[in-house]
């Protein structure tokens, strides 16, 4: 029987914390119920662990009561870290768990973060040099705080050396299914997916992301260039012209742009154009080729390749999924 410790965070608790805690508890309980119905022993001992006797949110409307203080857990097999509020106070409050998480990992436990719980996991240092996913909206903040982690926000699940992370929101259910399959086999994972009506084997969150650009920086010329790009996606834009427009050499402009946005200017232009195309495919009735030409692509193969690289889907697939009139 594997011991699963679902961590109840400290500091400001968000609604997704409760959703993830309940979801994880329910998923592993479904597995236990499956075995119980067949007269076999449970696969998991599930325990809510924390530091406070009760954690509240929404002015006390909801609360979570850990069963055990985490310090009393001397050995566990899996630690689940749910989402936390993304502010300095909350992240600092959850550092109380760091020594315990690291010790358990060094003793053989696996660790899984759900959504922006990745910030707590990354704070332990265990993610340094490893791949990690989190909600696409939190990607820029994560990169600025944890530059030594290989962030891949296009993936729903990452797994490396006994450490697991997942993308945003309800995609944590896919990570839980992945863990069930690893511990109990494919048949049980499929059973849980059917009970929970969850699409199994979903591995990409790119179709759900919205490109908003990284503007949480103080480099004003770069910020102005970002706004110019986003407001002129149907125009021909060269990096040299952008640099001249904002009084910088091309080399200096490219360096500062990459540092501020985590994208090269060319990447940023491409992502802004694809975002424009996505919005047209979602809401408009334009022909795909017309939108392609509008943002400056003349080569269909290059356009399809760029679109799929960013969204994980071909333009026609994307339109069928998100445009209700198709």
Coordinates of C-alpha atoms in Angstrom, one line a residue, residues 134-141 210 212:
X134 CA 2.5 25.0 -14.9
X135 CA -0.5 27.1 -16.0
X136 CA 0.4 29.1 -19.1
X137 CA -0.8 32.3 -17.5
X138 CA 1.9 31.9 -14.8
X139 CA 4.7 31.1 -17.2
X140 CA 6.4 34.5 -17.2
X141 CA 6.3 34.9 -13.5
X210 CA -3.7 32.9 -25.0
X212 CA -0.6 38.2 -23.9

